Coordinates of C-alpha atoms and ligand atoms in Angstrom, one line a residue:
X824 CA 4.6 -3.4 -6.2
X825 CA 6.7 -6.6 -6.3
X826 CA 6.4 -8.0 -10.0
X827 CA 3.6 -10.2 -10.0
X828 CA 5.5 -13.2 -12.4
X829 CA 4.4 -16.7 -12.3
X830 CA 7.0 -19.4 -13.1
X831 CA 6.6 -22.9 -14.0
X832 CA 9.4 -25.2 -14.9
X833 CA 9.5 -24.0 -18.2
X834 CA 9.2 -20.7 -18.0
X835 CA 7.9 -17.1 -16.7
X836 CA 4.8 -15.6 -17.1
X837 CA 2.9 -12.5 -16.8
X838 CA -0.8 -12.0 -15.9
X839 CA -2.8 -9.5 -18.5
X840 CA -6.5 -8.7 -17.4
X841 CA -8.8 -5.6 -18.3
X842 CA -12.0 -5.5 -16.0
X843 CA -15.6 -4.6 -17.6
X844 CA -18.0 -3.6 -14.5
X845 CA -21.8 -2.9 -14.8
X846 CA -22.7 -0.6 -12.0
X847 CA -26.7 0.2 -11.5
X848 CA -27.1 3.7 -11.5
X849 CA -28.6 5.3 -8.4
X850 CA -31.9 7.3 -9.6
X851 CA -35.4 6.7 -8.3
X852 CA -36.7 5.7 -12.1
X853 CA -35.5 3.6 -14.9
X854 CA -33.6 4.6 -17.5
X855 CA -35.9 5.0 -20.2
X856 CA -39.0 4.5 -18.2
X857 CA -40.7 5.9 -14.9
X858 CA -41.0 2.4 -13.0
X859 CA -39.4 2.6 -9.5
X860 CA -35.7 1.1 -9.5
X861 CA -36.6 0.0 -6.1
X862 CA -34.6 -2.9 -5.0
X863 CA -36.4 -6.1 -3.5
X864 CA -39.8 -5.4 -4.3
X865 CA -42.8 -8.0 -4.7
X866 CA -41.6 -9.6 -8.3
X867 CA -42.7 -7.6 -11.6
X868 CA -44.6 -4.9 -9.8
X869 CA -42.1 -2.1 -11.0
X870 CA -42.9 -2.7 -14.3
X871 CA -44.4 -0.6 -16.8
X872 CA -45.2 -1.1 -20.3
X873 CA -41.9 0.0 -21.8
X874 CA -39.9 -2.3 -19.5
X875 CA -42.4 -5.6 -20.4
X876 CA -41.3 -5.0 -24.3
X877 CA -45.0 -4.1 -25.0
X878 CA -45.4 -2.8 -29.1
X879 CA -45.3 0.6 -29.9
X880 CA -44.0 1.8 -26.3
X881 CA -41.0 4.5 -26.8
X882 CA -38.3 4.9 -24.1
X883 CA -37.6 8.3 -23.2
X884 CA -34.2 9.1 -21.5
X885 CA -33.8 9.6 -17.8
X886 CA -31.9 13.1 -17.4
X887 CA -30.9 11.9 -13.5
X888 CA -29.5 8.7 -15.6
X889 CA -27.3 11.2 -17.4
X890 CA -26.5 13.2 -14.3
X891 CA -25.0 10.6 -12.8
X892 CA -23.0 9.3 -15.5
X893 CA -21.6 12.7 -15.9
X894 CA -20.5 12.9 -12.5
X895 CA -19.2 9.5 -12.5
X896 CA -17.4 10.6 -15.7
X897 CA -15.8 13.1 -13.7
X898 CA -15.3 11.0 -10.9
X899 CA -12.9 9.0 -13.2
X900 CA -10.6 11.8 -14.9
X901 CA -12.5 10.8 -18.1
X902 CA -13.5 13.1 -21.0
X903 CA -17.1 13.6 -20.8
X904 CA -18.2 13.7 -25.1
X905 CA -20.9 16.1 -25.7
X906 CA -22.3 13.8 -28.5
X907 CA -23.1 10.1 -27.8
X908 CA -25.9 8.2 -28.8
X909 CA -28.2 5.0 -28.3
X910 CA -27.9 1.4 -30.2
X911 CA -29.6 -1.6 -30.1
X912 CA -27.9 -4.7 -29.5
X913 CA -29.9 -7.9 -30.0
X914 CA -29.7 -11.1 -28.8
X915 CA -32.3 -13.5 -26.8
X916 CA -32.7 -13.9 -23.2
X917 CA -35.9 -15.2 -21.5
X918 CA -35.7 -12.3 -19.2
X919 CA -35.2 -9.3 -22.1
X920 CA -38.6 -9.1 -23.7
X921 CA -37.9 -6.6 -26.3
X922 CA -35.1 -9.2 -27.3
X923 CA -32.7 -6.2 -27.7
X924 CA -30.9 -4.1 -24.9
X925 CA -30.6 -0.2 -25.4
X926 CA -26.9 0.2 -25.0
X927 CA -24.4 2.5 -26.5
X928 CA -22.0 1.6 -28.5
X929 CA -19.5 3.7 -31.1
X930 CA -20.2 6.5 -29.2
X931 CA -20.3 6.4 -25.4
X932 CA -21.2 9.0 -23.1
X933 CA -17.7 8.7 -21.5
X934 CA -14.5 8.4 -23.1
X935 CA -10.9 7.5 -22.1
X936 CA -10.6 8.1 -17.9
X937 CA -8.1 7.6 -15.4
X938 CA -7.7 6.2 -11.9
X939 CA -5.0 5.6 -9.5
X940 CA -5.0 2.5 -7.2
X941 CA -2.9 2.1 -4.0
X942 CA -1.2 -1.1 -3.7
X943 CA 0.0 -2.7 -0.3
X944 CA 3.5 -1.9 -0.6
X945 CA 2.8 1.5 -0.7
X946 CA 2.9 2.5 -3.9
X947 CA 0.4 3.8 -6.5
X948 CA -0.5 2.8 -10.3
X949 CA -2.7 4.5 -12.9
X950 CA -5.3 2.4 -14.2
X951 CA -6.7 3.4 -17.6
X952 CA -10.5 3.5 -18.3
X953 CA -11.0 2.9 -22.1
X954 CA -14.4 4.2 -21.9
X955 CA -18.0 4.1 -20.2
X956 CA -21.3 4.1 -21.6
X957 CA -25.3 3.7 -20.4
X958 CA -27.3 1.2 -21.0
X959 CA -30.7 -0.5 -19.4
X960 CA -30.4 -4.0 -17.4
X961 CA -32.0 -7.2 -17.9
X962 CA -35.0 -8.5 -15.8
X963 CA -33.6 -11.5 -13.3
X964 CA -34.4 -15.6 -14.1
X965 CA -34.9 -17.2 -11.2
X966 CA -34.0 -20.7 -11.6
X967 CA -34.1 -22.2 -7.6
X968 CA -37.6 -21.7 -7.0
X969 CA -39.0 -25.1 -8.8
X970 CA -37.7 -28.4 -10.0
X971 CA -39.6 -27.6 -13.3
X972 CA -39.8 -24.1 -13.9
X973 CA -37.9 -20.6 -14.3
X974 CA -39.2 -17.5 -13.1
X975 CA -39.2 -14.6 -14.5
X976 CA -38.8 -10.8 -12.2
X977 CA -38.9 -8.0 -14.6
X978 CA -38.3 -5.4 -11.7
X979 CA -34.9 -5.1 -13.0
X980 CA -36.0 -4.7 -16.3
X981 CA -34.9 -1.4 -17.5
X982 CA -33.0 -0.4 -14.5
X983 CA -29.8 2.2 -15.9
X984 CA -26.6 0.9 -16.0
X985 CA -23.3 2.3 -16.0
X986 CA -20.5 -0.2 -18.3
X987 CA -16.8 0.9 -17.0
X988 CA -14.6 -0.1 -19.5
X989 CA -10.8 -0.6 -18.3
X990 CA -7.7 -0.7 -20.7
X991 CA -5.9 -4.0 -19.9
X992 CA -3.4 -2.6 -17.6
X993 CA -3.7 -5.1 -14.5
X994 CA -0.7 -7.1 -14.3
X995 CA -1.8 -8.8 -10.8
X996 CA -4.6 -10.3 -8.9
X997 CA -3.7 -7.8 -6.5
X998 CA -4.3 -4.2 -9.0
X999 CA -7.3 -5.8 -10.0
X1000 CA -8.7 -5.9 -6.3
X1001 CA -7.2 -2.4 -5.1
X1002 CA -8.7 -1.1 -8.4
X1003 CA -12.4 -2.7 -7.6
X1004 CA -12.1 -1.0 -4.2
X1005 CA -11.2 2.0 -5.8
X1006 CA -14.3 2.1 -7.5
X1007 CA -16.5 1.2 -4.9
X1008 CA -15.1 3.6 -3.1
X1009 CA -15.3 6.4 -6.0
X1010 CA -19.0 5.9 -6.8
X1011 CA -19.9 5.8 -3.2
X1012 CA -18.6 9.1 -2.8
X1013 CA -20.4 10.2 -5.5
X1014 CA -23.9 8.7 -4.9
X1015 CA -24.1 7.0 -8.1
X1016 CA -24.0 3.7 -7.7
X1017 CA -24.0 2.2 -4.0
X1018 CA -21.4 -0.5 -5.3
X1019 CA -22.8 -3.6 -3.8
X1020 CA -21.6 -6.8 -5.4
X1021 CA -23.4 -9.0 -3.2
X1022 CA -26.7 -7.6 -4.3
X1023 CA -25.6 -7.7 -8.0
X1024 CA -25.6 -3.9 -8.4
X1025 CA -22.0 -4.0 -9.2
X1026 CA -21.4 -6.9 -11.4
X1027 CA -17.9 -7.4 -12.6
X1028 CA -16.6 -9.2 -15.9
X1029 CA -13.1 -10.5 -15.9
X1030 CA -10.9 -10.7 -19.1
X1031 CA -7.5 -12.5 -18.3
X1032 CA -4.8 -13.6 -20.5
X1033 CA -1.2 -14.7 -20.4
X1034 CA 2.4 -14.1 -22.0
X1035 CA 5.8 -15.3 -22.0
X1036 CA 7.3 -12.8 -19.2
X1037 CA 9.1 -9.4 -21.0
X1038 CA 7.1 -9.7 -24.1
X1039 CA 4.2 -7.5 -25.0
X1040 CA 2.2 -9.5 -27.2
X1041 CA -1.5 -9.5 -26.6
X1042 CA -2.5 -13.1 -26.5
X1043 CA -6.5 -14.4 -26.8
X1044 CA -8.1 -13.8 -24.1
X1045 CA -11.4 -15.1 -22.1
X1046 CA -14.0 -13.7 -20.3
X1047 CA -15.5 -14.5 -16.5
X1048 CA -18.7 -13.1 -16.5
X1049 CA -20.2 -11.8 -13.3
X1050 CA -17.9 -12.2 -10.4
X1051 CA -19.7 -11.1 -7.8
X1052 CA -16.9 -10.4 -4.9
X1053 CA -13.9 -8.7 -5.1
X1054 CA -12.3 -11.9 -3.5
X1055 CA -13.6 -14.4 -6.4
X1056 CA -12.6 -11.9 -8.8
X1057 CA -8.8 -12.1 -7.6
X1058 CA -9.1 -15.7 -7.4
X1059 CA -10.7 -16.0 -10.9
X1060 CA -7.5 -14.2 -12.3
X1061 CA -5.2 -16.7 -10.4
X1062 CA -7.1 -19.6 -11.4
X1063 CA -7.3 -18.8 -15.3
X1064 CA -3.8 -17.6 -15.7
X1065 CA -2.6 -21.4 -14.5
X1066 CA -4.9 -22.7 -16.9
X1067 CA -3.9 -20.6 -19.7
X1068 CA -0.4 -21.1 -18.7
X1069 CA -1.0 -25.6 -18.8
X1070 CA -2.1 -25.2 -22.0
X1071 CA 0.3 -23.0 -24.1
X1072 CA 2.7 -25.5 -22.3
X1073 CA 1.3 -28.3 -23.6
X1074 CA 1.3 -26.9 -27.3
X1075 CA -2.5 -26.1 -27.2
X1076 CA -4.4 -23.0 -28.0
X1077 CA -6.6 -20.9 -26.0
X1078 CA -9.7 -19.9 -27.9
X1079 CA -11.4 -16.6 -27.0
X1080 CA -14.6 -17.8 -24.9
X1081 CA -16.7 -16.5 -22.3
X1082 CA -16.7 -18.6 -18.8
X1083 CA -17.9 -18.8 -15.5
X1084 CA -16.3 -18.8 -12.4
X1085 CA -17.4 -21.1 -9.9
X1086 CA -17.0 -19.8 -6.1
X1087 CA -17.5 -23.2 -4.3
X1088 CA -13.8 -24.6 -7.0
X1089 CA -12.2 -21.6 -7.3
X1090 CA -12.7 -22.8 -11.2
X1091 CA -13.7 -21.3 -14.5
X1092 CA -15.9 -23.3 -16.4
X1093 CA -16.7 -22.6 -20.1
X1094 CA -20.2 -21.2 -20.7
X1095 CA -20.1 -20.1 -24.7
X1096 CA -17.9 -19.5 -27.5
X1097 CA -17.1 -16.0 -27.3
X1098 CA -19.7 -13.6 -29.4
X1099 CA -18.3 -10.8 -31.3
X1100 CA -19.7 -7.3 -31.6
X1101 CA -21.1 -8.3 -35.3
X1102 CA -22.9 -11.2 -33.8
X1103 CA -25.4 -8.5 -32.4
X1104 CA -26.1 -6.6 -34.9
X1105 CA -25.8 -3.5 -33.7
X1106 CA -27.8 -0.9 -34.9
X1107 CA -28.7 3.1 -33.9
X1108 CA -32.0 2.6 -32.0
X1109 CA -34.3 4.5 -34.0
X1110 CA -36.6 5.6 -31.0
X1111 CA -33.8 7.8 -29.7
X1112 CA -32.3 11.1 -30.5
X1113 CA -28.6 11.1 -30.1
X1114 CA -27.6 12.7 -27.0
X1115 CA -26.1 16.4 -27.1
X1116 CA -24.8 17.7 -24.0
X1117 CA -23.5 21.5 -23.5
X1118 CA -20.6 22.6 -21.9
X1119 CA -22.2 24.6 -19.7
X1120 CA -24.1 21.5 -18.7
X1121 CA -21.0 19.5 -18.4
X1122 CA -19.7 22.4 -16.3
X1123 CA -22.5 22.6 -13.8
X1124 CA -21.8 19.2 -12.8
X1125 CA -18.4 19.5 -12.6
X1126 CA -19.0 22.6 -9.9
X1127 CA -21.2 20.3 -8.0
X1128 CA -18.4 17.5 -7.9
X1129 CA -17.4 17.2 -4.1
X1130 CA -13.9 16.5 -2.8
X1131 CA -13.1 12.7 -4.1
X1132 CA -11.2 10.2 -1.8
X1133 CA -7.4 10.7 -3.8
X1134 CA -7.9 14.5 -2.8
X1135 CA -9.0 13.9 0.3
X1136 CA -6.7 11.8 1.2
X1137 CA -4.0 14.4 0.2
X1138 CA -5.2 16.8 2.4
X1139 CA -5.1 14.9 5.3
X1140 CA -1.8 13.8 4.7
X1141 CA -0.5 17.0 3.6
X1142 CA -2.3 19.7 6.4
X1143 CA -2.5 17.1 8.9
X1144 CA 0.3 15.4 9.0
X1145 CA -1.2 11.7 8.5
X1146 CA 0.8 9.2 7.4
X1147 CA -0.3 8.0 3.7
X1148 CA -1.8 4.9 5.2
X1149 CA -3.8 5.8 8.0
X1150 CA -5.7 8.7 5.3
X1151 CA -5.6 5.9 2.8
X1152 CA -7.6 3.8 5.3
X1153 CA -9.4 6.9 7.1
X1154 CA -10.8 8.4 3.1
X1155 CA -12.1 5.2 1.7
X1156 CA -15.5 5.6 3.0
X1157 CA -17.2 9.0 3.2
X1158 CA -18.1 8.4 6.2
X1159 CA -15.1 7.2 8.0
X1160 CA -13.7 10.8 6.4
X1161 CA -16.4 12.6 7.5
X1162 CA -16.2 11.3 10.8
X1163 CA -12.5 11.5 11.1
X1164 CA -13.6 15.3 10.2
X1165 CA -15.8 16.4 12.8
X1166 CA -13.5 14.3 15.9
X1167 CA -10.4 16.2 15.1
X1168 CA -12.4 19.7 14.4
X1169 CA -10.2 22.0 17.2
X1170 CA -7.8 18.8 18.2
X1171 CA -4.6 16.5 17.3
X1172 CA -5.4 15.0 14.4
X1173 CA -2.8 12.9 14.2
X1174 CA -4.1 11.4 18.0
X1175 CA -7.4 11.3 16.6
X1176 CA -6.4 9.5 13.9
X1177 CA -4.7 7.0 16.2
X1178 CA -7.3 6.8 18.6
X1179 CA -9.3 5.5 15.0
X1180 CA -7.0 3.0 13.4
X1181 CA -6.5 1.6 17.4
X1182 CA -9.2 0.8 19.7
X1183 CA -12.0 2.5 17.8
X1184 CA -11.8 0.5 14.7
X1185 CA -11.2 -2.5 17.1
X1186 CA -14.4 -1.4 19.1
X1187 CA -16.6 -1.3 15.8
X1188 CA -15.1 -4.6 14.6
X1189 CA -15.9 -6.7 18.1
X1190 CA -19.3 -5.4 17.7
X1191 CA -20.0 -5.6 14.5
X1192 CA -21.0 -2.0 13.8
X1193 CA -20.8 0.8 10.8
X1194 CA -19.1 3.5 11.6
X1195 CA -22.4 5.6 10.9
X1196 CA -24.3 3.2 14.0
X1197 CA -20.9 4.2 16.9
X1198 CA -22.0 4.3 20.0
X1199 CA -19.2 6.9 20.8
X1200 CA -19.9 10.0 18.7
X1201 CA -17.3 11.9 16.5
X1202 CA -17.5 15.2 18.9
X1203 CA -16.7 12.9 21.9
X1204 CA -13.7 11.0 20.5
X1205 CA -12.4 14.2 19.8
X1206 CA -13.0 15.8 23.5
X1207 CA -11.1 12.4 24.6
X1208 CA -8.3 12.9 22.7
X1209 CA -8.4 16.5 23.8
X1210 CA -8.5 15.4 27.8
X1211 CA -5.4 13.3 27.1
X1212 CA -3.5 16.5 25.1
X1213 CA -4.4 18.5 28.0
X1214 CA -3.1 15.8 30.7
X1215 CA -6.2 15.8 32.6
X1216 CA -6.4 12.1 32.1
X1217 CA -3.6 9.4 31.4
X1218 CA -3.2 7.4 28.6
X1219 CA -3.9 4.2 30.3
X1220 CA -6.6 6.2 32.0
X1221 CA -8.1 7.2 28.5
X1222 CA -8.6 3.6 27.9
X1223 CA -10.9 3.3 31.0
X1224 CA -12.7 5.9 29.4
X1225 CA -13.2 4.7 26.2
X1226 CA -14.5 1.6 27.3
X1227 CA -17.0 3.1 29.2
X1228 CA -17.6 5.8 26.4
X1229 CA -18.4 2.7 24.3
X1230 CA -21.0 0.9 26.5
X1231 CA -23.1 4.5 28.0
X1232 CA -22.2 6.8 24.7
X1233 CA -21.5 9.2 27.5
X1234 CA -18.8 12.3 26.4
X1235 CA -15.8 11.7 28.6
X1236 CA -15.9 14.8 30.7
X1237 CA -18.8 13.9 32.2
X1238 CA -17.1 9.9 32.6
X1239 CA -13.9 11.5 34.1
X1240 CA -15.8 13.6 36.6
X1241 CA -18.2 11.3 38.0
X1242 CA -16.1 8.7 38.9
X1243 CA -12.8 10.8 39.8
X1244 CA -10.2 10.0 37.4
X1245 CA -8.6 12.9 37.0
X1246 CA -5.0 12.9 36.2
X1247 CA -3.5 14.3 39.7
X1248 CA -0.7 16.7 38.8
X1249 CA -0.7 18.3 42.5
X1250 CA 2.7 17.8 43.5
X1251 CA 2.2 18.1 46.9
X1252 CA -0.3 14.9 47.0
X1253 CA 2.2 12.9 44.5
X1254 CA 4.9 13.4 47.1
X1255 CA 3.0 12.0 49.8
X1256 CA 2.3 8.8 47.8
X1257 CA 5.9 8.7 47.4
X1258 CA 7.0 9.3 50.9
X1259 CA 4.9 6.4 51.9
X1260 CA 5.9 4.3 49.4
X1261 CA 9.5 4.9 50.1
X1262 CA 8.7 4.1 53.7
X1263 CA 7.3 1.1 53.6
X1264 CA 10.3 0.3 51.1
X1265 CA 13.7 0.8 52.7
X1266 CA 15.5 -2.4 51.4
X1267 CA 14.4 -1.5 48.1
X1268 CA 15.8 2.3 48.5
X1269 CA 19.0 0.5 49.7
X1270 CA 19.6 -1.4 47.0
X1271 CA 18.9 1.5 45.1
X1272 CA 21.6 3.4 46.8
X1273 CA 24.4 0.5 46.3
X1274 CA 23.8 0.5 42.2
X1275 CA 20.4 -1.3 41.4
X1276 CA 19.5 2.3 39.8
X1277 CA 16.5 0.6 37.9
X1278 CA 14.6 -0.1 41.2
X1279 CA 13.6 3.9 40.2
X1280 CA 11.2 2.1 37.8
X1281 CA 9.5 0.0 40.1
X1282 CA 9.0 2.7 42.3
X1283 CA 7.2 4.6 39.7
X1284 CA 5.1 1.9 39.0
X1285 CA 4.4 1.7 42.9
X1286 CA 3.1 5.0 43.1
X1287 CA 0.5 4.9 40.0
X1288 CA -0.7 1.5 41.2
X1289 CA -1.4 3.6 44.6
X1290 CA -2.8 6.5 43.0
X1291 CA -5.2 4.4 41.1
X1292 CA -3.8 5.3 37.5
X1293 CA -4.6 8.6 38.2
X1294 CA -0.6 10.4 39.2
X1295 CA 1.0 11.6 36.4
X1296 CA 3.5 9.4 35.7
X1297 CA 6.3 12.0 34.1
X1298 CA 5.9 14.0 37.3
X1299 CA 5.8 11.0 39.3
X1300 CA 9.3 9.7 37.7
X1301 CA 10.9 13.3 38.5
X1302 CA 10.6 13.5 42.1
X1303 CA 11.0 9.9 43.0
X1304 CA 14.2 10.2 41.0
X1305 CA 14.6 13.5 43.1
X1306 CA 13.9 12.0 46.5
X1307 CA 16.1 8.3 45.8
X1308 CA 18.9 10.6 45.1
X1309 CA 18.9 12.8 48.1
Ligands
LIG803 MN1 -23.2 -4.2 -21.0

């Protein structure tokens, strides 16, 4: 992509950011507990005695938990390391009642990863993931119900999290956004995290940092905690880079801190000094064994991986003939892929695809619907696009159709022959269209004669109008061409 550089009047700059995301695992029980995970829930009813920090519970390990960090592993080109273990890293929060969070920390389940992101001009870059390790959530404060007091919901409490790690390879606002998508998209695939940020189940911390443009000096950087759209998170880079940037140029220093970005000011806001990893004192949680996983473990999960969106959308582009951004847009859902799948099964893929990106797309837009909730099915798009391949319908025939495919759900066969709008291709009733439109037309076939050769045009259009839509309009072109040069 165009070199993201930001330039002041006294100088260039470049933008250096590495993203941190904590995405909830999908699995129906806590990490190290067997409380539901259940989202929105009556406050601390999915909480058992583990989760509330009560003495002498012990966690046990989730294997689901490790099955799909495994396959999220996978999912980012990373190496999957047969030994990792648990540590305890302590520090207060009202909603934390053990005061310390299981996490891992020197050795992560997941180690160094890779993932490509497609960027708008066309191009693609390789992200690096430093690393990715499970841990438990916090419970939720809920600070908006009273004037006077916090609440505190330890549903959350417990809930396994996955932390991607990325190397600080984002050089744009932009990377960072495709690269959030990315990963949405990546886990969603997978079912292993359903990658809401709205709901806080993908949370996404922000480290940005400047440098004099060409040099590859790593300067102090700070930390937005939590962004929760991909949106804020682009605007949070922006944002901080001009204040990093004011402030070298005024001879200041930028100390390493942790901040918040505010959505309603576009602004970061300091919230701490930054902690270091000594400040927690981290130590090997003594209630866990380390975690040993065999290959052949490792390789049954890798023979249940399914085909992820890059390959996908290779495929599509390479035995269908797609162009790379109508399968970039078609594979970033499964659904939309899956969907895509089943229309073109035995048909043009490339009109299918057409048909999506065009008015169906348009059609779910204007009424607000998921692909999964269409009121025109995958098999029917595909028998429409198959109508208009086999000229029984026109184009601007097929549009009739669609409409009405959209409001009933009807299939299009069944549209087409109840109310007569197939294409007519019967010479012999085209002609006598024609005839009578030449008829009732003389001057116009006159001035035809004496040079005005692109009255043939308006003829054409004469004899569709007449026909309803319905005459084909290559045969109708040939023989009134035919007849005004007899
Ligand atoms: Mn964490």
């Amino acid at each position: 992509m165009a070199e993201y550089i930001i330039t002041t009047d006294k100088g260039q700059w470049e933008v250096v950011v590495g993203l941190e995301i904590h995405c909830q695992i999908i699995s129906q029980s806590k990490i190290f507990s067997g409380a539901s995970t259940e989202f929105g829930d009556e406050p601390n009813t999915n909480v058992s005695f583990i989760d509330a920090g009560m003495p002498g519970m012990l966690p046990v390990l989730n294997q689901e938990c490790v099955h799909q960090a495994v396959k999220t592993g996978l999912g980012l080109n990373a190496k999957i390391n047969k030994y990792s273990e648990f540590s305890r890293k302590n520090y207060f929060y009202a909603d934390m009642p053990t005061d310390y969070q299981i996490t891992q920390f020197r050795y992560p389940i997941v180690g160094e990863g890779k993932v490509d992101i497609d960027l708008s001009d066309g191009t693609t870059k390789t992200i690096g993931i430093e690393r990715m390790h499970i841990e438990q959530d916090a419970g939720k404060s809920i600070h908006d119900l009273s004037p006077t007091k916090s609440y505190i919901d330890l549903n959350r409490a417990g809930v396994g999290l996955m932390e991607i790690v990325t190397k600080p390879d984002f050089r744009a606002p932009e990377e960072a956004g495709a690269f959030l998508r990315k990963l949405r998209s990546i886990l969603r695939y997978l079912g292993t995290c359903d990658g809401n940020m709205d709901e806080g189940s993908m949370r996404c911390d922000v480290n940005v940092s400047v440098r004099p443009y060409g040099s590859d000096e790593l300067r102090t950087r700070c930390e937005m905690k939590n962004v929760n759209s991909v949106k804020f998170v682009m605007q949070a880079i922006e944002n901080e880079a001009k204040r990093h940037i004011e402030v070298y140029e005024n001879g200041g220093i930028i100390e390493q801190e942790t901040r918040q970005f505010d959505p309603t000011t576009g602004l970061t806001k300091v919230m701490r000094k930054k902690e270091f990893a000594h400040d927690y004192r981290y130590f090997p949680e003594p209630d866990l064994p380390p975690l040993i996983l065999s290959d052949e473990y490792i390789n049954s999960v890798r023979n249940e991986m399914i085909e992820l969106p890059d390959a996908k959308k290779q495929r599509f582009i390479e035995t269908l003939g797609l162009t790379p951004y109508d399968a970039m847009v078609l594979c970033e859902n499964k659904e939309t892929a899956d969907f895509f799948e089943q229309a073109t099964a035995g048909h043009d893929a490339k009109k299918v695809a057409n048909w999506m990106m065009g008015d169906f797309f348009a059609m779910l837009n204007k009424k607000r619907l998921d692909i999964t909730q269409s009121p025109i099915s995958a098999e029917n798009l595909g028998a429409l696009v198959e109508l208009i391949s086999k000229d029984v319908i026109s184009g601007k025939i097929a549009k009739d159709v669609f409409e009405i495919m959209a409001q009933t759900g009807e299939n299009p066969e069944k549209i087409v022959e109840e109310r007569g709008l197939k294409q007519v291709t019967d010479t012999g009733a085209i002609e006598s269209i024609i005839d009578a439109v030449i008829a009732a037309n003389q001057d116009n076939v006159a001035a035809y004669k004496n040079g005005k050769t692109n009255l043939a045009g308006w003829f054409v259009g004469q004899v569709i109008k007449q026909s309803q839509g319905k005459a084909n309009p290559a045969i109708v072109n040939k023989i009134v061409r035919e007849k005004l040069d007899s």
